[in-house]
mmCIF file of C-alpha atoms in Angstrom:
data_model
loop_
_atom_site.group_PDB
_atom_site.id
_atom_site.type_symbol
_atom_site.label_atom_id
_atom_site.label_comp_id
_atom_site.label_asym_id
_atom_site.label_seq_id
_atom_site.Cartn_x
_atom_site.Cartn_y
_atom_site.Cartn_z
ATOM 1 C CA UNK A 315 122.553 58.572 84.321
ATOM 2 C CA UNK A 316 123.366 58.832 88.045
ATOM 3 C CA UNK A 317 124.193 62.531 89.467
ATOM 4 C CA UNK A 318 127.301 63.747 89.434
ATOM 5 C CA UNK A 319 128.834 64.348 93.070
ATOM 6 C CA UNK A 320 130.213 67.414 93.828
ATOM 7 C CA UNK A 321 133.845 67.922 92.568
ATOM 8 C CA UNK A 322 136.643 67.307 95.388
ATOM 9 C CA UNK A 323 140.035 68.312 94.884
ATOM 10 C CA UNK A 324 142.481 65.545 95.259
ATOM 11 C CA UNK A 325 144.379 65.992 98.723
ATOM 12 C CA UNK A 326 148.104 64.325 97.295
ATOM 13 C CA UNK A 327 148.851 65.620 94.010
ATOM 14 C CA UNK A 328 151.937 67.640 93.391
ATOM 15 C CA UNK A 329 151.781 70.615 91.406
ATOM 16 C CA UNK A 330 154.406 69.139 88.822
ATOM 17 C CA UNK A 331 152.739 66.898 85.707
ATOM 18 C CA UNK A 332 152.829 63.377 86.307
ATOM 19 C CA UNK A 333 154.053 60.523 83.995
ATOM 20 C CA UNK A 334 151.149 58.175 82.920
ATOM 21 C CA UNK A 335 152.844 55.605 85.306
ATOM 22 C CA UNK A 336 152.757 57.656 88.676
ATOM 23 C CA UNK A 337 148.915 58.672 87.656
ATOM 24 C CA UNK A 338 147.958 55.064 87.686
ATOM 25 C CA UNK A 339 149.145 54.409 90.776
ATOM 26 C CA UNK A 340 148.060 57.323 92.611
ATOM 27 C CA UNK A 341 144.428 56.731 91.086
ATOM 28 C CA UNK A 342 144.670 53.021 91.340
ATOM 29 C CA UNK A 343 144.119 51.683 87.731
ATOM 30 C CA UNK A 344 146.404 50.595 85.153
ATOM 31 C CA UNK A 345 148.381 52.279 82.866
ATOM 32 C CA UNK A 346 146.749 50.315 80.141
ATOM 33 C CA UNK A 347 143.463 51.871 81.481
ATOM 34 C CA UNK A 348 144.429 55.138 81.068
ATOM 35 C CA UNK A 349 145.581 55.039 77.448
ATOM 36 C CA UNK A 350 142.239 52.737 77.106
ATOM 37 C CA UNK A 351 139.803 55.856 78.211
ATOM 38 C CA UNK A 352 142.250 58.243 76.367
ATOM 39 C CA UNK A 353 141.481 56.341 72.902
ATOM 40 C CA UNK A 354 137.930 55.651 73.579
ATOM 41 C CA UNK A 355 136.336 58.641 75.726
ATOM 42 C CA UNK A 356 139.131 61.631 74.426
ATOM 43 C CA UNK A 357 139.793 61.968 78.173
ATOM 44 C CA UNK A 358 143.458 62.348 78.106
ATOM 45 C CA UNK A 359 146.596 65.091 79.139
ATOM 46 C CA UNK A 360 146.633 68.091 77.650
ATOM 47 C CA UNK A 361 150.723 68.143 77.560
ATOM 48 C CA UNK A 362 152.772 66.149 76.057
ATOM 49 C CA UNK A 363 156.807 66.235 75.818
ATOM 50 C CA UNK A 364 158.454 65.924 72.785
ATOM 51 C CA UNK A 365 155.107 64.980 70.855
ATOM 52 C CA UNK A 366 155.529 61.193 72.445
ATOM 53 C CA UNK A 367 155.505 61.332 76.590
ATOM 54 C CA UNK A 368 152.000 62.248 78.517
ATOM 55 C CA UNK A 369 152.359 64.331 81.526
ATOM 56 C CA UNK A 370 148.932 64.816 83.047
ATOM 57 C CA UNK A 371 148.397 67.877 84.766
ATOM 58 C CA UNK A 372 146.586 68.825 87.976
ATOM 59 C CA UNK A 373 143.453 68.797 85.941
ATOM 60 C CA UNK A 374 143.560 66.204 84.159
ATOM 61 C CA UNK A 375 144.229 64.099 87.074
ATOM 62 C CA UNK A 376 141.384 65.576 89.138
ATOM 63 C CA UNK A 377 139.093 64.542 85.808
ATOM 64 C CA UNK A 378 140.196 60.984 86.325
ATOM 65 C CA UNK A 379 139.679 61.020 90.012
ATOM 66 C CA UNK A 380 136.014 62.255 89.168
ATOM 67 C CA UNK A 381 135.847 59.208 86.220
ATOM 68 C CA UNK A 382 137.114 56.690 88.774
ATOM 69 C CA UNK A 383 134.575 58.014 91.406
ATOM 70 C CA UNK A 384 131.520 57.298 88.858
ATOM 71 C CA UNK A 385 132.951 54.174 87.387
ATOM 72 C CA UNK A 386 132.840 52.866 90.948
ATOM 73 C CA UNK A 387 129.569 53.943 91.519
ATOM 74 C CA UNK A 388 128.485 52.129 88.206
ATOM 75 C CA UNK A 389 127.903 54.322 85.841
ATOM 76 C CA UNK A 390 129.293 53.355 82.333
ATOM 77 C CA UNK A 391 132.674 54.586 81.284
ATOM 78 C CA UNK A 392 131.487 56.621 78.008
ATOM 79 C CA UNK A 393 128.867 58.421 80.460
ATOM 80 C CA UNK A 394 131.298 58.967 83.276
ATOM 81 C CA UNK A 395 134.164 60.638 80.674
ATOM 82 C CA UNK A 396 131.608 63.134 79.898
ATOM 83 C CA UNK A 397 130.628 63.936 83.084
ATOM 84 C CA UNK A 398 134.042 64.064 84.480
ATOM 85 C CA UNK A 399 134.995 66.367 80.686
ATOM 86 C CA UNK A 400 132.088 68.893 81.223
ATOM 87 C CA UNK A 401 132.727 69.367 85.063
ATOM 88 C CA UNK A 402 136.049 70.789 83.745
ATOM 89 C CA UNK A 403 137.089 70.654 87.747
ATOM 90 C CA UNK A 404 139.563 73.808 88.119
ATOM 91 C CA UNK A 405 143.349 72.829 89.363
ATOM 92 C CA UNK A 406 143.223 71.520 93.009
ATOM 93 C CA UNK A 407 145.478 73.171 95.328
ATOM 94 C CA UNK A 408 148.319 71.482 97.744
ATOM 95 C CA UNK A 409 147.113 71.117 100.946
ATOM 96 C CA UNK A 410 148.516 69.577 104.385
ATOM 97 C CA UNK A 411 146.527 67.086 105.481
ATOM 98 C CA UNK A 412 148.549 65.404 102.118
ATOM 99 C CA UNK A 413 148.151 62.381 104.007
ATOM 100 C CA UNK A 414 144.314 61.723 104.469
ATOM 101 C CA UNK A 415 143.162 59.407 101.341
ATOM 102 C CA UNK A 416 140.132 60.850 99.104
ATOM 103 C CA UNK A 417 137.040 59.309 97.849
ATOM 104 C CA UNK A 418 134.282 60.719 100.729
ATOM 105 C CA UNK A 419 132.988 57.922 102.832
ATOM 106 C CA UNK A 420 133.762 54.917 100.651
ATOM 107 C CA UNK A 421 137.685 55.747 100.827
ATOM 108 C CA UNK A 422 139.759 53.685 103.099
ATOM 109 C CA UNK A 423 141.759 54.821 106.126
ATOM 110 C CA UNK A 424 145.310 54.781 105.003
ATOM 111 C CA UNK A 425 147.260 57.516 106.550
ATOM 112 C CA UNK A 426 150.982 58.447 105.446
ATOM 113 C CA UNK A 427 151.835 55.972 102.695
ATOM 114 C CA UNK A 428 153.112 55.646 99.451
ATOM 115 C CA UNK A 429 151.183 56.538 95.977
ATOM 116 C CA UNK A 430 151.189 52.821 95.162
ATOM 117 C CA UNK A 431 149.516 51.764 98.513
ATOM 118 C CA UNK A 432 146.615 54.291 97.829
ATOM 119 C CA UNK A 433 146.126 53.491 94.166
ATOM 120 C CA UNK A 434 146.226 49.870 94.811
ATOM 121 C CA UNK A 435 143.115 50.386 97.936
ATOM 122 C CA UNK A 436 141.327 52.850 95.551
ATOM 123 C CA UNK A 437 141.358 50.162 92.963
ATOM 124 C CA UNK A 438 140.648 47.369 95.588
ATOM 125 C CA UNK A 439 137.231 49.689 96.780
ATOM 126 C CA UNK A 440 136.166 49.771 92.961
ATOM 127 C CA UNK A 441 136.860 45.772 92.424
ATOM 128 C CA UNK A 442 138.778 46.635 89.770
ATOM 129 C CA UNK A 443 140.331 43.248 89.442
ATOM 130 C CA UNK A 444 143.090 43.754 86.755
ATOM 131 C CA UNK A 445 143.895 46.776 88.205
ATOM 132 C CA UNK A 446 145.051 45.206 91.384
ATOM 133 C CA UNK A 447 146.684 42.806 89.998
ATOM 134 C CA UNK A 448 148.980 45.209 87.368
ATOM 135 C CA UNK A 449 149.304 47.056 90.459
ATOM 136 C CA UNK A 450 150.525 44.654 93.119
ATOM 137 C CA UNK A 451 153.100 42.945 90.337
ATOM 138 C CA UNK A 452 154.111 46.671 89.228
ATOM 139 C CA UNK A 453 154.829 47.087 93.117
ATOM 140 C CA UNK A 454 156.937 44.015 93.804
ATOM 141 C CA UNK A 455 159.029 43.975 90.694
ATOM 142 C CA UNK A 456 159.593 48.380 91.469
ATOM 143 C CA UNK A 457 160.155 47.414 95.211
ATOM 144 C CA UNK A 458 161.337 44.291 96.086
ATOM 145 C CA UNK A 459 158.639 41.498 98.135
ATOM 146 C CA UNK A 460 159.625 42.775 101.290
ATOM 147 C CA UNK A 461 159.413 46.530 100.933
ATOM 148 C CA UNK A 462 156.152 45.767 98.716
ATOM 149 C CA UNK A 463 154.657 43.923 101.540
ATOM 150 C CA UNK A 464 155.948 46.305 104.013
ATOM 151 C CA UNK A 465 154.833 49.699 102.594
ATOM 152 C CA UNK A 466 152.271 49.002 100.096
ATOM 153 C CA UNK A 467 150.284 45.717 100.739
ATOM 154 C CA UNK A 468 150.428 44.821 103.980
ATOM 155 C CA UNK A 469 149.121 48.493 104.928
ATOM 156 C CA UNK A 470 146.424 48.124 102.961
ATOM 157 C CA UNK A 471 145.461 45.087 103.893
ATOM 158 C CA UNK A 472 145.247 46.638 106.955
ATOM 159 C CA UNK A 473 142.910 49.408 106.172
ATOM 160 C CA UNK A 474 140.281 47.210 104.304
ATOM 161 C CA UNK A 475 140.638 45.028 107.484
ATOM 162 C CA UNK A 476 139.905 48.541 109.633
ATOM 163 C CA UNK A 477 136.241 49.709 107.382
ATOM 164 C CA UNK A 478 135.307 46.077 107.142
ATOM 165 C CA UNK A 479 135.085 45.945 110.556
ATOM 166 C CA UNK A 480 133.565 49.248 111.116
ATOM 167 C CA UNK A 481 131.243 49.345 108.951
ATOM 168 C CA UNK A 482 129.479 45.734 109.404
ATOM 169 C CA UNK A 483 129.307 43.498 106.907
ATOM 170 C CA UNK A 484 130.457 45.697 104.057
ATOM 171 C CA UNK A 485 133.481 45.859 102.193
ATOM 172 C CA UNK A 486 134.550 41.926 102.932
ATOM 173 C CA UNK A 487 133.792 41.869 98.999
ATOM 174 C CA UNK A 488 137.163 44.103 98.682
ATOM 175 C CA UNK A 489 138.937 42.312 101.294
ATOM 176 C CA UNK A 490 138.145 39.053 99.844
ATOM 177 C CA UNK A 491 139.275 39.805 96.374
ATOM 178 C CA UNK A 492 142.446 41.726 97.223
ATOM 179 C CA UNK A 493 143.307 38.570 99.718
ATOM 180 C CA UNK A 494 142.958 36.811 96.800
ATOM 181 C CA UNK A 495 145.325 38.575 94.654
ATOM 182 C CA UNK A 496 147.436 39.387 96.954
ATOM 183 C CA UNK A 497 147.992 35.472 97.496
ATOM 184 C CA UNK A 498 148.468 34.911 93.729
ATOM 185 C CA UNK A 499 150.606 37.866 93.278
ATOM 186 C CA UNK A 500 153.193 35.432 96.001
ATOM 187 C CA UNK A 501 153.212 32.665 94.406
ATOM 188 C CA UNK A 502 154.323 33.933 90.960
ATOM 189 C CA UNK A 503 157.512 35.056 92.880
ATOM 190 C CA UNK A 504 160.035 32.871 91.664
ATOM 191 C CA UNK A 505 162.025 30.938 93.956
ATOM 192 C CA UNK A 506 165.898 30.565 93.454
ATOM 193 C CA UNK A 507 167.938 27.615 94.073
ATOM 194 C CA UNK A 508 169.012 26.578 97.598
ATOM 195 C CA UNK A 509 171.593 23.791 98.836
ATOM 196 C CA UNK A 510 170.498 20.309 98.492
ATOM 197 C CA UNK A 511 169.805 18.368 101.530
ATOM 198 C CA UNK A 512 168.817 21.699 103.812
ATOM 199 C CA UNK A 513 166.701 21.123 106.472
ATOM 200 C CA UNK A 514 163.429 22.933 105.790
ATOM 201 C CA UNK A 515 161.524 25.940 107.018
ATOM 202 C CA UNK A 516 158.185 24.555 108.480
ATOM 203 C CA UNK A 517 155.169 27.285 107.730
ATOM 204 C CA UNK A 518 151.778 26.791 109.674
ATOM 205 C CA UNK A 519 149.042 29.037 111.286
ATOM 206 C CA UNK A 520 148.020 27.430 114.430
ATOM 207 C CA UNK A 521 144.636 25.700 114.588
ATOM 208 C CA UNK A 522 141.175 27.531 114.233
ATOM 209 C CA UNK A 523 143.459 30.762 112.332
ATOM 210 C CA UNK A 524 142.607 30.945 109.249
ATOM 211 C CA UNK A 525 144.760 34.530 107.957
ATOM 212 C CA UNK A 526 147.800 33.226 105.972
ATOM 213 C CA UNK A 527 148.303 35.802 104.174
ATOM 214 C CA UNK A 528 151.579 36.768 106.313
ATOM 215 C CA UNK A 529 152.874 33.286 106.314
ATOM 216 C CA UNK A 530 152.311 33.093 102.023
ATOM 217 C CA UNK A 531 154.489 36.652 102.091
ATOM 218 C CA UNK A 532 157.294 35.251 104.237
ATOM 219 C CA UNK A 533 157.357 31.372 102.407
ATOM 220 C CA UNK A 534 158.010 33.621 99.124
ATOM 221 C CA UNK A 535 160.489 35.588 101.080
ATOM 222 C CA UNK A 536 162.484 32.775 102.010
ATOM 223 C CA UNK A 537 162.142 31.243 98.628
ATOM 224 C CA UNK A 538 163.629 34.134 97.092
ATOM 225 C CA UNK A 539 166.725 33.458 98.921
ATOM 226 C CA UNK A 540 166.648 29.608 98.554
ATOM 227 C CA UNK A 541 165.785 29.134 101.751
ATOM 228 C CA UNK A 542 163.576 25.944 101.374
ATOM 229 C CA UNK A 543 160.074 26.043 102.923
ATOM 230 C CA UNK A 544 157.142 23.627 103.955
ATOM 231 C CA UNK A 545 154.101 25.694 103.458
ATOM 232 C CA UNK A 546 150.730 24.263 105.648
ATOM 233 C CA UNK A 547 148.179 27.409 105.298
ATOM 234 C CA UNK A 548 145.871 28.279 107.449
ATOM 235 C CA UNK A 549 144.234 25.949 110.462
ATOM 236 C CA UNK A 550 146.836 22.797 110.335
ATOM 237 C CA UNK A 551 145.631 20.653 113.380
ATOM 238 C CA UNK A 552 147.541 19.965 116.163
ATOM 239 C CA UNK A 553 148.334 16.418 115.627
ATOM 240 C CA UNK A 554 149.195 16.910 112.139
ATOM 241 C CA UNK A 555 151.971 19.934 113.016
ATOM 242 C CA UNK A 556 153.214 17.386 115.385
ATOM 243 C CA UNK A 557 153.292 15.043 112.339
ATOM 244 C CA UNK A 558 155.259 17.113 109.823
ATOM 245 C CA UNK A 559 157.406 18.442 112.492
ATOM 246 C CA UNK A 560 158.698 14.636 113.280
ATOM 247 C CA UNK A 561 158.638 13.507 109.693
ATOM 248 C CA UNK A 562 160.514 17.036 108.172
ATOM 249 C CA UNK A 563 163.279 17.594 111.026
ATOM 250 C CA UNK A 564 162.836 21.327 110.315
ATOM 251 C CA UNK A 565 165.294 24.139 110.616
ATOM 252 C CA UNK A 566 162.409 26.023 112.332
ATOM 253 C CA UNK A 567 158.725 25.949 112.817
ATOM 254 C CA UNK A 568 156.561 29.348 112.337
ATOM 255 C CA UNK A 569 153.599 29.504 113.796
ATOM 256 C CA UNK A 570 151.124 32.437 113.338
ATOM 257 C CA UNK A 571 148.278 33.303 115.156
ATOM 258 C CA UNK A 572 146.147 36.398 114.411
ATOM 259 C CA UNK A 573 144.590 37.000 117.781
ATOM 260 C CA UNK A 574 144.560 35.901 121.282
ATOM 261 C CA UNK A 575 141.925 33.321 120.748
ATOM 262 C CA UNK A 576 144.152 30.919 118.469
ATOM 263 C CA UNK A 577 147.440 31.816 120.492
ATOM 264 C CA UNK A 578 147.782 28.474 122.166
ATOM 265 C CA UNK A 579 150.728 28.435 124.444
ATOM 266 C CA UNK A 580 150.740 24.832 125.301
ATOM 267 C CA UNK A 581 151.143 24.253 121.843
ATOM 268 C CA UNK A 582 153.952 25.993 121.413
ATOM 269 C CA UNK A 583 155.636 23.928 124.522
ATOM 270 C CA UNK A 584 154.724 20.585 123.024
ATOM 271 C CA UNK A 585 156.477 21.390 119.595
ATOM 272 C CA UNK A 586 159.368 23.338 121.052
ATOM 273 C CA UNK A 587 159.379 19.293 122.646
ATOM 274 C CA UNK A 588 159.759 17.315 120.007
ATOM 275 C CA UNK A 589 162.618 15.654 119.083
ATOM 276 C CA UNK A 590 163.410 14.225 115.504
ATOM 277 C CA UNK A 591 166.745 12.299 113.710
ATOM 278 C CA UNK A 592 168.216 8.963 114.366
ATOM 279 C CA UNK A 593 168.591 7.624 117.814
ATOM 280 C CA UNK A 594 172.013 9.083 119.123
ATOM 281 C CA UNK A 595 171.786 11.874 116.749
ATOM 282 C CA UNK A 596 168.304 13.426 118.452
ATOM 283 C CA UNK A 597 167.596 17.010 117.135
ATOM 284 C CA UNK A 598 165.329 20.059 117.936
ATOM 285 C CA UNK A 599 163.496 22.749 115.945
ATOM 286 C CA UNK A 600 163.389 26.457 116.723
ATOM 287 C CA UNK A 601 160.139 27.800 117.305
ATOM 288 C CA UNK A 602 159.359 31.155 115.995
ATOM 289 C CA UNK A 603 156.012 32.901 117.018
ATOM 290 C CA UNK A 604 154.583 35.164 114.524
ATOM 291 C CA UNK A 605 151.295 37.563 114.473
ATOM 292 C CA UNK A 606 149.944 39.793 116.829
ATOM 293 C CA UNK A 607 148.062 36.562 118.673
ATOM 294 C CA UNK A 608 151.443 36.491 120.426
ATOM 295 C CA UNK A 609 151.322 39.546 121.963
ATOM 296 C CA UNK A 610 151.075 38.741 125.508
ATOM 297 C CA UNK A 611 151.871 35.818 127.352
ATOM 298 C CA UNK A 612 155.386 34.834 128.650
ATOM 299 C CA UNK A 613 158.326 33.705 126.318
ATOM 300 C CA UNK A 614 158.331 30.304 126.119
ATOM 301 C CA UNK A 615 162.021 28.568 126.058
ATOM 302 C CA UNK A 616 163.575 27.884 122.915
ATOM 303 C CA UNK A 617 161.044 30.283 121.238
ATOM 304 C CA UNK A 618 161.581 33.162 119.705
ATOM 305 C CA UNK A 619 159.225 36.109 118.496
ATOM 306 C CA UNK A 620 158.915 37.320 114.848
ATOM 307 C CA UNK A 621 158.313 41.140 114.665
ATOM 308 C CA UNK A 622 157.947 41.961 110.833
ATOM 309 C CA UNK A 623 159.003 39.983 107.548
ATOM 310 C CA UNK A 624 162.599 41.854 106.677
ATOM 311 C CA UNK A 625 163.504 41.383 110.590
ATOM 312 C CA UNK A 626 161.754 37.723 110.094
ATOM 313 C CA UNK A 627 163.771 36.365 107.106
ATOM 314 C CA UNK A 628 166.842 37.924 108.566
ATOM 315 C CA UNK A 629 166.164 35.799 111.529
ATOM 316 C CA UNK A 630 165.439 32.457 109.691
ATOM 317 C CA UNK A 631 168.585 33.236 107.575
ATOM 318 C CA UNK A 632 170.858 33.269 110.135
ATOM 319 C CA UNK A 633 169.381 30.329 112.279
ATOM 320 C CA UNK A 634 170.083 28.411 108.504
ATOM 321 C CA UNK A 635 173.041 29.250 108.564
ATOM 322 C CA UNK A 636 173.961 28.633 112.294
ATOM 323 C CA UNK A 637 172.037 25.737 113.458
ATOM 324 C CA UNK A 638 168.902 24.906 115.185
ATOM 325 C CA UNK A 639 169.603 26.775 118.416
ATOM 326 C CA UNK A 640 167.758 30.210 118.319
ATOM 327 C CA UNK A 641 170.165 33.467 118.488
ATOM 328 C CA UNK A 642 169.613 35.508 121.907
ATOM 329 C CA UNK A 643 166.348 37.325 122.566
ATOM 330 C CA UNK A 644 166.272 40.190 120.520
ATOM 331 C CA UNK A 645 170.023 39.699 118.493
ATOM 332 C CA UNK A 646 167.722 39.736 115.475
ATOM 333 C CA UNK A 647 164.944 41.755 115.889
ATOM 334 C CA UNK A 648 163.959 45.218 114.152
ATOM 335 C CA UNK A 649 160.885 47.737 115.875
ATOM 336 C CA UNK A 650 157.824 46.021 114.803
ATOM 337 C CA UNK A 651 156.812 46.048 111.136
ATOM 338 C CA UNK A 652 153.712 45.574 109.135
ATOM 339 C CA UNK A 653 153.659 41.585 109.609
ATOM 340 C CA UNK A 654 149.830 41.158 108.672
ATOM 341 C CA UNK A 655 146.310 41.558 107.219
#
């Protein structure tokens, strides 16, 4: 058996008992876990109310944070519940830097967000597949896919994407799986119904990016409100974005770009330039840049920039409903927002 670190206290757990839900996503494993090790390994809340309802202490929940820690570190469950049962860690204490996420060096760097976001990058660190995915379908039906994406994923995405690329070539293991499920979590959103004979929404990361991530979130956005979509993923060439442009006559054409390598301006002009329709009856698509790629650079005409998904969809909504002629710089546009991995 592996030694057993040094207890920590948890830095974010209120002093009241917690439901078995709000435990699991604090500690980042599933509800179903929890009962699981409680059966098993005897590792469960001292109170109940009414005979029926768990309500896990302080305690209790610093024992599971000590479980999780070993788990992670491999050693078997049965082992780590007696580890984490004889420690008997003593009740942690509420401090202020609430905020900073726990787990020593192997923790990611999350800042101020909500339980769910650190449960679901505790249980992303550990691999713990089936966690993540009970957690990131537990977020979007509790939240909604934009406030999901907003406040839990997306901000996690980001901190995997922050100690993968300070620490080498570690941790792309946890930032390939939660891509992963992240992605499938999107497209089990259902889509609604939209009006027949709609132009389309044309999706595409420019060529040589290959995060789609964003562009998945917001094609599942717009689905939800039967907005309908033309998804291309990452890396479509240039000639065939021309192609699908001329053969779709969209409503507007996304185009994301991660960084300013892939941020090709001229591009952009040469879309914003084609024409599609009948002769007599020529029409345009709005272009809508998307991703931090974007940053700098001037605005190109008939473009318009996309600063975070609810601002985004609001955006594509109303040019749906309006026409193909982008609204003024800025009439739909909210502060930026978590609009990437």
């Amino acid at each position: 058996m592996q030694p057993v670190p040094p207890t920590t206290p948890p830095q974010d757990l209120p002093a009241a008992a917690l439901s078995t839900g709000a435990v699991a996503r604090r500690l980042g494993v599933s509800p179903t876990t929890l009962r699981s090790w409680e059966r098993r390994y005897a590792i469960g809340p001292a109170r109940r109310e009414d005979g029926r309802h768990r309500r896990w202490t302080a305690q209790d929940i610093a024992r599971l944070e000590l479980m999780c820690r070993l788990t992670a570190q491999g050693v078997p469950p049965a082992e780590a519940a007696r580890a984490a049962q004889d420690t008997a860690p003593a009740a942690p204490a509420v401090r202020e830097d609430a905020g900073r996420a726990p787990g020593g060096p192997n923790s990611l760097p999350l800042g101020e967000v909500r339980p769910e976001c650190r449960g679901l990058a505790r249980a992303a660190v550990r691999l713990d597949a089936p966690a993540v995915e009970e957690l990131l379908d537990a977020a979007l039906a509790e939240h909604g896919l934009v406030t999901a994406w907003e406040e839990v994923i997306a901000p996690t995405l980001h901190a995997v994407g922050r100690k993968w690329a300070s620490a080498g070539e570690r941790y792309v293991e946890v930032e390939h799986l939660l891509s992963w499920y992240v992605s499938s979590a999107l497209r089990r959103i259902r889509t609604a119904p939209g009006q027949p004979h709609t132009p389309p929404v044309l999706l595409a990361c420019v060529p040589g990016e290959l995060h789609s991530l964003p562009m998945e979130a917001l094609a599942a956005a717009l689905g939800e409100r039967g907005l309908p979509v033309r998804m291309f993923g990452p890396a479509l060439p240039a000639d065939a974005l021309h192609e699908a442009v001329r053969r779709t006559g969209p409503r507007a054409v996304v185009l994301w770009s991660q960084s300013r390598t892939t941020a090709d301006r001229p591009l952009v002009r040469s879309v914003a330039g084609i024409e599609w329709g009948l002769r007599g009856a020529r029409g345009h698509s709005a272009v809508l840049l998307a991703g931090p790629g974007w940053a700098s650079g001037p605005q190109d005409p008939r473009t318009e920039r996309l600063f975070g998904l609810r601002s985004g969809v609001d955006l594509i909504a109303a040019l749906a409903a309006a026409g193909t002629t982008p609204p003024a710089t800025g009439a739909v546009r909210a502060a930026p927002a978590a609009y990437g991995s």
